[in-house]
GROMACS .gro file of C-alpha atoms in nm:
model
  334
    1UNK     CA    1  18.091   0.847  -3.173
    2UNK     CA    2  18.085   1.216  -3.361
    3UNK     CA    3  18.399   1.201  -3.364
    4UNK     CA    4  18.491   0.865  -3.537
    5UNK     CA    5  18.188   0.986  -3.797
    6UNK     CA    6  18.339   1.320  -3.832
    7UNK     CA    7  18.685   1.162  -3.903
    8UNK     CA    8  18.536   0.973  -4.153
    9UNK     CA    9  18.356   1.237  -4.316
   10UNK     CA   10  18.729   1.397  -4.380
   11UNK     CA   11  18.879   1.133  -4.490
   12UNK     CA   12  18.579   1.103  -4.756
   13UNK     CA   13  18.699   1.462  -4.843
   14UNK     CA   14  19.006   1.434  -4.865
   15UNK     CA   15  18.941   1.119  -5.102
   16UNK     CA   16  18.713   1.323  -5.270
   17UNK     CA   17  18.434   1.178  -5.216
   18UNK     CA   18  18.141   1.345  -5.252
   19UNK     CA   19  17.892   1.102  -5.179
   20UNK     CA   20  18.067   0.945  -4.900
   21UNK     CA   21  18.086   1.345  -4.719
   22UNK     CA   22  17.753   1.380  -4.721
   23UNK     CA   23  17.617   1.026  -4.605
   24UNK     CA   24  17.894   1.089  -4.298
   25UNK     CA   25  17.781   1.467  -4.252
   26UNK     CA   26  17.380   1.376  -4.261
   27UNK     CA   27  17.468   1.192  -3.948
   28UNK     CA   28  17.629   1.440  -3.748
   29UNK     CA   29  17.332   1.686  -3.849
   30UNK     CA   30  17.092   1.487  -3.738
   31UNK     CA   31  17.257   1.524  -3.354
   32UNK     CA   32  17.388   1.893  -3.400
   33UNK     CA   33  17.183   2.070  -3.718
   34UNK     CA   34  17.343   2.371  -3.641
   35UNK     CA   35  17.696   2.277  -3.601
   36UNK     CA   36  17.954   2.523  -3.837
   37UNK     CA   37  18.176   2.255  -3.909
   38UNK     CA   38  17.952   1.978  -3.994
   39UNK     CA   39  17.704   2.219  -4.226
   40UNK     CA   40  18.045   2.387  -4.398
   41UNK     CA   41  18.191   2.026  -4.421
   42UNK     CA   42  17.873   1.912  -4.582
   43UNK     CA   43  17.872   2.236  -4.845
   44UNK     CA   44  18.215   2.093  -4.958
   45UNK     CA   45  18.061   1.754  -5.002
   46UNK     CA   46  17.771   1.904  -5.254
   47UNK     CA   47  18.025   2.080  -5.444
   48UNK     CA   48  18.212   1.739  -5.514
   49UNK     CA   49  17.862   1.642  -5.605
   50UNK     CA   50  17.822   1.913  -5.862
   51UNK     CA   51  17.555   2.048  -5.701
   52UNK     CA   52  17.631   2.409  -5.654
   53UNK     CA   53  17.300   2.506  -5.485
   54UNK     CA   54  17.290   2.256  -5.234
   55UNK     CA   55  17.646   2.358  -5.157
   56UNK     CA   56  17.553   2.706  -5.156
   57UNK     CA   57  17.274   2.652  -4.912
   58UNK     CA   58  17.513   2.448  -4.659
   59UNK     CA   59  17.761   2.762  -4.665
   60UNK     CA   60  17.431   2.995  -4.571
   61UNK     CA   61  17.352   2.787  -4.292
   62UNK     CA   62  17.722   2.751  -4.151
   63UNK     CA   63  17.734   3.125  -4.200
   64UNK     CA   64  17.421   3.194  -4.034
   65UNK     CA   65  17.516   2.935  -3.756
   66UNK     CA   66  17.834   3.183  -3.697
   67UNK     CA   67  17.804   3.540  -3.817
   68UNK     CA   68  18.178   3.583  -3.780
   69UNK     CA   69  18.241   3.301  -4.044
   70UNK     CA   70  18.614   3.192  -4.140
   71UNK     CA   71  18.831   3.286  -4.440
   72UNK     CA   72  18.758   2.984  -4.593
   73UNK     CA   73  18.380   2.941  -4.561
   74UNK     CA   74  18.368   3.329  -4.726
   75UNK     CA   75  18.625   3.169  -5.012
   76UNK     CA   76  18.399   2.935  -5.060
   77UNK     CA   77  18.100   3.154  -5.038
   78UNK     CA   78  18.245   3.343  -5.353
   79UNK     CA   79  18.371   3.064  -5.533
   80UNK     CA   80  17.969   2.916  -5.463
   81UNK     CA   81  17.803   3.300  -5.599
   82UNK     CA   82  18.000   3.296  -5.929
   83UNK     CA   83  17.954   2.915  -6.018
   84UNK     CA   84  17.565   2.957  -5.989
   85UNK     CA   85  17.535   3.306  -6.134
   86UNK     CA   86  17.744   3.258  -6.369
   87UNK     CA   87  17.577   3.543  -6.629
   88UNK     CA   88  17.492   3.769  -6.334
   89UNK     CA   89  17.701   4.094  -6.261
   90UNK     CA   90  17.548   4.070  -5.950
   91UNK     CA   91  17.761   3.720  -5.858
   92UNK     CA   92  18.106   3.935  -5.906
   93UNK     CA   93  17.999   4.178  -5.639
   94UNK     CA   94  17.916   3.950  -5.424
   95UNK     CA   95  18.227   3.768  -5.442
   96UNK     CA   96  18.424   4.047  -5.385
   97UNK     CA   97  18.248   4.122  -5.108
   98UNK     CA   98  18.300   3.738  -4.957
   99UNK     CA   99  18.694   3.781  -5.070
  100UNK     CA  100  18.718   4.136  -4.856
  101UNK     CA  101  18.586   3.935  -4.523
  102UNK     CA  102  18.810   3.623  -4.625
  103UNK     CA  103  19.111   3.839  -4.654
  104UNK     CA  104  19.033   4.029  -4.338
  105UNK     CA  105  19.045   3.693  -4.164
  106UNK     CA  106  19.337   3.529  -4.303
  107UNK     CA  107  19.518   3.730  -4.599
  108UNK     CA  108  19.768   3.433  -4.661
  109UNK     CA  109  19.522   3.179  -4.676
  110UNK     CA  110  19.540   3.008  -5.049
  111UNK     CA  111  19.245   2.965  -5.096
  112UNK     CA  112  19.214   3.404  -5.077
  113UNK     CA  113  19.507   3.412  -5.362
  114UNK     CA  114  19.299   3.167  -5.574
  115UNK     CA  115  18.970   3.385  -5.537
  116UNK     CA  116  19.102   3.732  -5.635
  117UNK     CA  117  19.258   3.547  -5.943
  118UNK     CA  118  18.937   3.373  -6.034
  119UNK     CA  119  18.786   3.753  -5.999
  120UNK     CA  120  19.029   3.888  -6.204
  121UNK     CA  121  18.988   3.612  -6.477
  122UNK     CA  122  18.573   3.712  -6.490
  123UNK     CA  123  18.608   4.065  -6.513
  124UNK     CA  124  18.858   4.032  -6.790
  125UNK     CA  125  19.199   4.150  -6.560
  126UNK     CA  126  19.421   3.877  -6.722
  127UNK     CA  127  19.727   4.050  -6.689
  128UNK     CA  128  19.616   4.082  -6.294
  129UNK     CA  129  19.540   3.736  -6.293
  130UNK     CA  130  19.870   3.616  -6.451
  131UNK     CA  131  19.980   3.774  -6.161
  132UNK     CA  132  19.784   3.632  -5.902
  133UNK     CA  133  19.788   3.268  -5.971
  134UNK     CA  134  20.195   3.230  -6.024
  135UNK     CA  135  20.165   3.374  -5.657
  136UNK     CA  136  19.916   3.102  -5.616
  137UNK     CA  137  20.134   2.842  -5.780
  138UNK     CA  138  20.410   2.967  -5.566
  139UNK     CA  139  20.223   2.797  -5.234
  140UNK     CA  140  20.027   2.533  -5.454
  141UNK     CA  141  20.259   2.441  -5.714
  142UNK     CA  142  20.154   2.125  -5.815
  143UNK     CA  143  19.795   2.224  -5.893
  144UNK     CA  144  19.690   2.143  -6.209
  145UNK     CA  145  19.384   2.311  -6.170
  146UNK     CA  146  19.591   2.650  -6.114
  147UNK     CA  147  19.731   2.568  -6.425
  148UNK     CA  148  19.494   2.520  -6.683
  149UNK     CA  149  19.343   2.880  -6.560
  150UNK     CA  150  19.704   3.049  -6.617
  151UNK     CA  151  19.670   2.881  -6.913
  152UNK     CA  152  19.351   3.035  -7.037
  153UNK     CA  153  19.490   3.393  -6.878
  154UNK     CA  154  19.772   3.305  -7.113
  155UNK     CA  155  19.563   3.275  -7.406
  156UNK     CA  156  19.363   3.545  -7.365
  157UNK     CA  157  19.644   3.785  -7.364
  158UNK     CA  158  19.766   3.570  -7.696
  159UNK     CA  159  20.066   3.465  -7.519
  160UNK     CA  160  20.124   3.137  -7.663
  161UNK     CA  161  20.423   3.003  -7.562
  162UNK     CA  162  20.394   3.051  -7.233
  163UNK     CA  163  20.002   2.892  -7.224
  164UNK     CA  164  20.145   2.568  -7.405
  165UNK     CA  165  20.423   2.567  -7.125
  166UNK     CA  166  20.223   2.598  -6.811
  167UNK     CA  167  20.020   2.297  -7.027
  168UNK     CA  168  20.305   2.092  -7.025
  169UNK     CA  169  20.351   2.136  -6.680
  170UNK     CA  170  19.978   2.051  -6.572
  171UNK     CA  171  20.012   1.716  -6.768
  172UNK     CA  172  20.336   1.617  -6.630
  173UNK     CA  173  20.103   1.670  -6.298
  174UNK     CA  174  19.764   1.499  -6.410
  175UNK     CA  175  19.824   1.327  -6.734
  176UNK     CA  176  19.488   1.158  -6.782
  177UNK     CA  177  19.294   1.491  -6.637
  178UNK     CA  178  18.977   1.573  -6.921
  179UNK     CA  179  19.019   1.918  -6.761
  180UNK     CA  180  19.393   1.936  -6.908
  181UNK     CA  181  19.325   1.779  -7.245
  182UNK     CA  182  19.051   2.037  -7.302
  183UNK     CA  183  19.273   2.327  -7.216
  184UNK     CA  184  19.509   2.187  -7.470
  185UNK     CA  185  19.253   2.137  -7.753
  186UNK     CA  186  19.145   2.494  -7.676
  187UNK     CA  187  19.499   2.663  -7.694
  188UNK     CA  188  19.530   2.456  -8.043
  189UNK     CA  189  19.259   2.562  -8.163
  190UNK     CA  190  19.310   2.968  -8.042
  191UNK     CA  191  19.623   2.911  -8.217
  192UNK     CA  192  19.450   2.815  -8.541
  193UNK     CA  193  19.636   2.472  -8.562
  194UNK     CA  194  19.271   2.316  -8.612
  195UNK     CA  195  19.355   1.943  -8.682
  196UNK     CA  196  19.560   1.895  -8.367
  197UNK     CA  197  19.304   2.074  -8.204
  198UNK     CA  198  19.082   1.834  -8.333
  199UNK     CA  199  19.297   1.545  -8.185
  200UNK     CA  200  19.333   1.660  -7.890
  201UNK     CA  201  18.929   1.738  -7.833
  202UNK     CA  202  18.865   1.344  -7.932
  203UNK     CA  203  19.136   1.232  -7.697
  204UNK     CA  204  18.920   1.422  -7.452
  205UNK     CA  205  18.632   1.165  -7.478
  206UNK     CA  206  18.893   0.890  -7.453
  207UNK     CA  207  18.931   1.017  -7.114
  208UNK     CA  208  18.565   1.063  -7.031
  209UNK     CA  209  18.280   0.891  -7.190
  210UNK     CA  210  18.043   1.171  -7.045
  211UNK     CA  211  18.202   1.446  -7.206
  212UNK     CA  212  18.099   1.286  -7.557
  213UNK     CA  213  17.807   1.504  -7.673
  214UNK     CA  214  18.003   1.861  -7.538
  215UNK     CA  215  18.298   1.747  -7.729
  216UNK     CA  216  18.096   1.687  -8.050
  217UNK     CA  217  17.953   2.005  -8.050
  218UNK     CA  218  18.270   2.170  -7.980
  219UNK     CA  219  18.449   2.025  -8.318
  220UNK     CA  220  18.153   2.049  -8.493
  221UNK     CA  221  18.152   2.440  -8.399
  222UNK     CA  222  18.558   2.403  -8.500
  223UNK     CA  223  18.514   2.329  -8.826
  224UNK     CA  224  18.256   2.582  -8.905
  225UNK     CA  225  18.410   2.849  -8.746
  226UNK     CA  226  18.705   2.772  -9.016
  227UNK     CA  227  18.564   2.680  -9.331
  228UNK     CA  228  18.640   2.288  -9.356
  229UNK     CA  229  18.288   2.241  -9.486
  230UNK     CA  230  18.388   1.915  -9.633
  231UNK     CA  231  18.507   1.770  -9.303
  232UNK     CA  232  18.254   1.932  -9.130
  233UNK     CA  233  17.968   1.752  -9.348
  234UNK     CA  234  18.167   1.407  -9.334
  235UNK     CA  235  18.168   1.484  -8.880
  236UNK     CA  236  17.794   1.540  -8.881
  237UNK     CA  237  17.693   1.253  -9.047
  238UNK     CA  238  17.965   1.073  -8.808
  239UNK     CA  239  17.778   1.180  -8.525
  240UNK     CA  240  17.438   1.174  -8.599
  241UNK     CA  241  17.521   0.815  -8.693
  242UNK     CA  242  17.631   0.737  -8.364
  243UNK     CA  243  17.404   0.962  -8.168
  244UNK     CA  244  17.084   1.028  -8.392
  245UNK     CA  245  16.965   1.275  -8.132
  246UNK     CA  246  17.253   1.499  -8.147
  247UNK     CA  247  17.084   1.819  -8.292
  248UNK     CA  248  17.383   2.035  -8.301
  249UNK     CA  249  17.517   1.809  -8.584
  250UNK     CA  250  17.148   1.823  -8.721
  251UNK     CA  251  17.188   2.192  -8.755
  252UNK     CA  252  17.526   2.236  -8.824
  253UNK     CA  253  17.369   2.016  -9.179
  254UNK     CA  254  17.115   2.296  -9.209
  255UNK     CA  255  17.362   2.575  -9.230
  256UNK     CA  256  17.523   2.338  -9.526
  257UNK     CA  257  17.231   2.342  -9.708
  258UNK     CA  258  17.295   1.934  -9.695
  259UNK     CA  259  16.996   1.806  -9.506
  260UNK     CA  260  16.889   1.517  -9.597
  261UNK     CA  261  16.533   1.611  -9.722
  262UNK     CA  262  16.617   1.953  -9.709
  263UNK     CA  263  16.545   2.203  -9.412
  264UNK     CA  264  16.147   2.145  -9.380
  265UNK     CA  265  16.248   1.789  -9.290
  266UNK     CA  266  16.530   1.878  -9.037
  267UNK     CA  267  16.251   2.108  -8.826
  268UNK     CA  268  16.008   1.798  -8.806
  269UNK     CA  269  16.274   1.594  -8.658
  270UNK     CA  270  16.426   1.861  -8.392
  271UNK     CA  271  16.051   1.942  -8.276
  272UNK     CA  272  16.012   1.573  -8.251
  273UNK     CA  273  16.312   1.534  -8.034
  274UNK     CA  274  16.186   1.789  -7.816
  275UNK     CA  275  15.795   1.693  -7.723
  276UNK     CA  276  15.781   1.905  -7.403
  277UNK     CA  277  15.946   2.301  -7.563
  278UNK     CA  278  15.676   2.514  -7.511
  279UNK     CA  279  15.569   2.609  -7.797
  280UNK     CA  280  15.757   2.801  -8.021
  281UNK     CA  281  16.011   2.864  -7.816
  282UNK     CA  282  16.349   2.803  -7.977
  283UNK     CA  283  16.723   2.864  -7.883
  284UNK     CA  284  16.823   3.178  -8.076
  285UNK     CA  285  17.101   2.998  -8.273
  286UNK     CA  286  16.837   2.733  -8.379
  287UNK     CA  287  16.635   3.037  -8.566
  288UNK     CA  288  16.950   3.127  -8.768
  289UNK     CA  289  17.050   2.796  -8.822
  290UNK     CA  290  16.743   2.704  -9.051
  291UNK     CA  291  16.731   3.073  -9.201
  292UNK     CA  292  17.077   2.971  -9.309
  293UNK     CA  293  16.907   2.647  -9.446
  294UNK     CA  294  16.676   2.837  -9.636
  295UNK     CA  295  16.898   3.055  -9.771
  296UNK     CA  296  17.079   2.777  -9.938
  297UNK     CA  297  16.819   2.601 -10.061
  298UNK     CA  298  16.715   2.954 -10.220
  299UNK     CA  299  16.375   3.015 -10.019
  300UNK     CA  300  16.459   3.377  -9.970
  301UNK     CA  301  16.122   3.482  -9.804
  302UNK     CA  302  16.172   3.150  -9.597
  303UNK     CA  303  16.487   3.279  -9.463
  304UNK     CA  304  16.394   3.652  -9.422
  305UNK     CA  305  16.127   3.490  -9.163
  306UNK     CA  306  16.305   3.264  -9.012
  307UNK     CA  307  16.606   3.541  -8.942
  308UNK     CA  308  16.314   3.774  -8.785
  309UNK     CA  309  16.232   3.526  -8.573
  310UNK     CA  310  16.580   3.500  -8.469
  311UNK     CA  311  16.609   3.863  -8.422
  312UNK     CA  312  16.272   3.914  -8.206
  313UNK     CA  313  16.348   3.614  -8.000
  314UNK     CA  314  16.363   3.718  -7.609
  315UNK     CA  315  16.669   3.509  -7.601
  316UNK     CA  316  16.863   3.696  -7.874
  317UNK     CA  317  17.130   3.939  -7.766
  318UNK     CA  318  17.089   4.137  -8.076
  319UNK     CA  319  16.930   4.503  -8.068
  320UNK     CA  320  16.703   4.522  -8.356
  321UNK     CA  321  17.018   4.568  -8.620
  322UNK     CA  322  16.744   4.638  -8.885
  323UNK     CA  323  16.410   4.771  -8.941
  324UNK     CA  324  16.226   4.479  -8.876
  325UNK     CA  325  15.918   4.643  -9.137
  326UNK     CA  326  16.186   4.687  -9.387
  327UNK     CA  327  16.299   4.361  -9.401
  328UNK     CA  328  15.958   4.235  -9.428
  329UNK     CA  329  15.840   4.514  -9.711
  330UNK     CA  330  16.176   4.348  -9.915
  331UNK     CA  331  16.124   3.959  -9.900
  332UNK     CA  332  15.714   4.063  -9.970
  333UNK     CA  333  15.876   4.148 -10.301
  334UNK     CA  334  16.111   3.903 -10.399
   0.00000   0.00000   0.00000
């Protein structure tokens, strides 16, 4: 009987899916809870999920379960520390440490290659990671995945030609994969060829209906970042049309000084959408936003405030750039 329901919990994997792993897996725990393969089998069914800490957890347990671990449990260990510590320094070190007992174990497995590249990619090693995944696609080479992250090593080191080509080859692969579109809106855009990027980013939501509201902000942040304050205008009204509580298009209509009702009236309605913000408490980029509001509309002392508040704001990564007393001694006297 475990047997048939493991067998079945594979095939879900290999099938990828997620949901159908872990309603297979949940059965075999409940006979063996402490079983290695059915608590490392059930990790990879939580990480088809999304659900890195769940997936995290099942790895613990299967290690715990067996000290000695495999190569690929510590692989995925790693892979599991960076995804949900992702702003921790902390997460790299203990990948590394993970990828030393993987490639102790099994040196040739993949799945080690594909680690030390990902490393190499987060502390900023492209040229090391160039190398690492072409090694990677030399075993794999029909991973698209592979090659949307040589793609973005690529980029990084502003080689171009060779980003767009390892692109073509991951949509010959997976021509209707989000993951690949956005790679190639990115690249456009690094390039500075902003209306294909453009394209591309909106073909991206053809794809996938959930990645409408990331998208959006990411052309909205497009055309700021390049000056098309025209077009930008014309794509937040677009999509506040469409999706009223969008508040990155909201703001993005601050910074143009274009509110309708001016920048007073664009606070009420972002403090509306968020009832349960303690109080406030703002993202950092929301202070500057309506100082840049402000600023347009010509309410210097407005702004000045609003920019403190920006500055002094736990979240902001800025070290006091200015006197903060000085800047409040000038707009006292303008």
């Amino acid at each position: 009987m475990a047997d048939q329901t493991l067998k079945k919990a594979t095939q879900a994997l290999a099938a990828a899916d997620g949901k159908g792993v872990l309603k297979y897996t949940r059965k075999l725990l409940a006979a063996d809870p402490t079983n290695f393969d059915y608590l490392h089998l059930q990790g990879l069914g939580y990480r088809l999920q999304k659900d890195s800490k769940s997936a995290n957890k099942c790895f613990q347990k299967a290690l715990a379960s067996r000290p000695e671990g495999s190569a690929t449990l510590f692989c995925n260990l790693a892979f599991e520390a960076l995804a949900t510590n992702r702003k921790k320094s902390g997460s790299v070190f203990k990948a590394e440490e993970f990828l030393d007992r993987a490639r102790k174990l099994n040196p040739q497995l993949a799945e080690v290659g594909e680690l030390a590249a990902h490393l190499a990619m987060r502390t900023g090693d492209y040229v090391g990671a160039v190398e690492l995944l072409n090694k990677a696609l030399e075993i794999n080479p029909r991973n698209s995945d592979l090659l949307v992250r040589l793609t973005k090593a690529y980029r990084e080191l502003v080689r171009f030609p060779l980003a767009s080509q390892c692109l073509d080859k991951a949509e010959a692969i997976a021509p209707n994969s989000p993951k690949v579109r956005y790679a190639r809106a990115e690249t456009l855009d690094y390039e500075g060829r902003t209306e294909e990027a453009l394209v591309a980013y909106e073909s991206v939501k053809a794809l996938d209906a959930n990645t409408t509201e990331i998208i959006d902000q990411r052309t909205l942040g497009v055309l700021r970042t390049h000056g098309k304050k025209g077009a930008l205008k014309d794509r937040c009204l677009d999509v506040m049309e469409k999706n009223p509580k969008a508040l990155q298009a909201h703001l993005a209509l601050v910074t143009l000084g274009e509110y309708p009702g001016g920048t007073e009236a664009a606070i009420a309605y972002i403090d509306e959408q968020r009832p349960n913000r303690k109080t406030g408490k703002r993202p950092t980029g929301e202070y500057f936003a309506i100082a840049q509001g402000y600023e347009k509309e010509g309410n210097h002392a407005k702004s000045f405030e609003w920019y403190l508040r920006g500055n002094e704001s736990k979240h902001s990564k800025r070290r006091q750039p200015y006197d903060v007393q000085e800047v409040r001694d000038y707009h006292a006297r303008i």
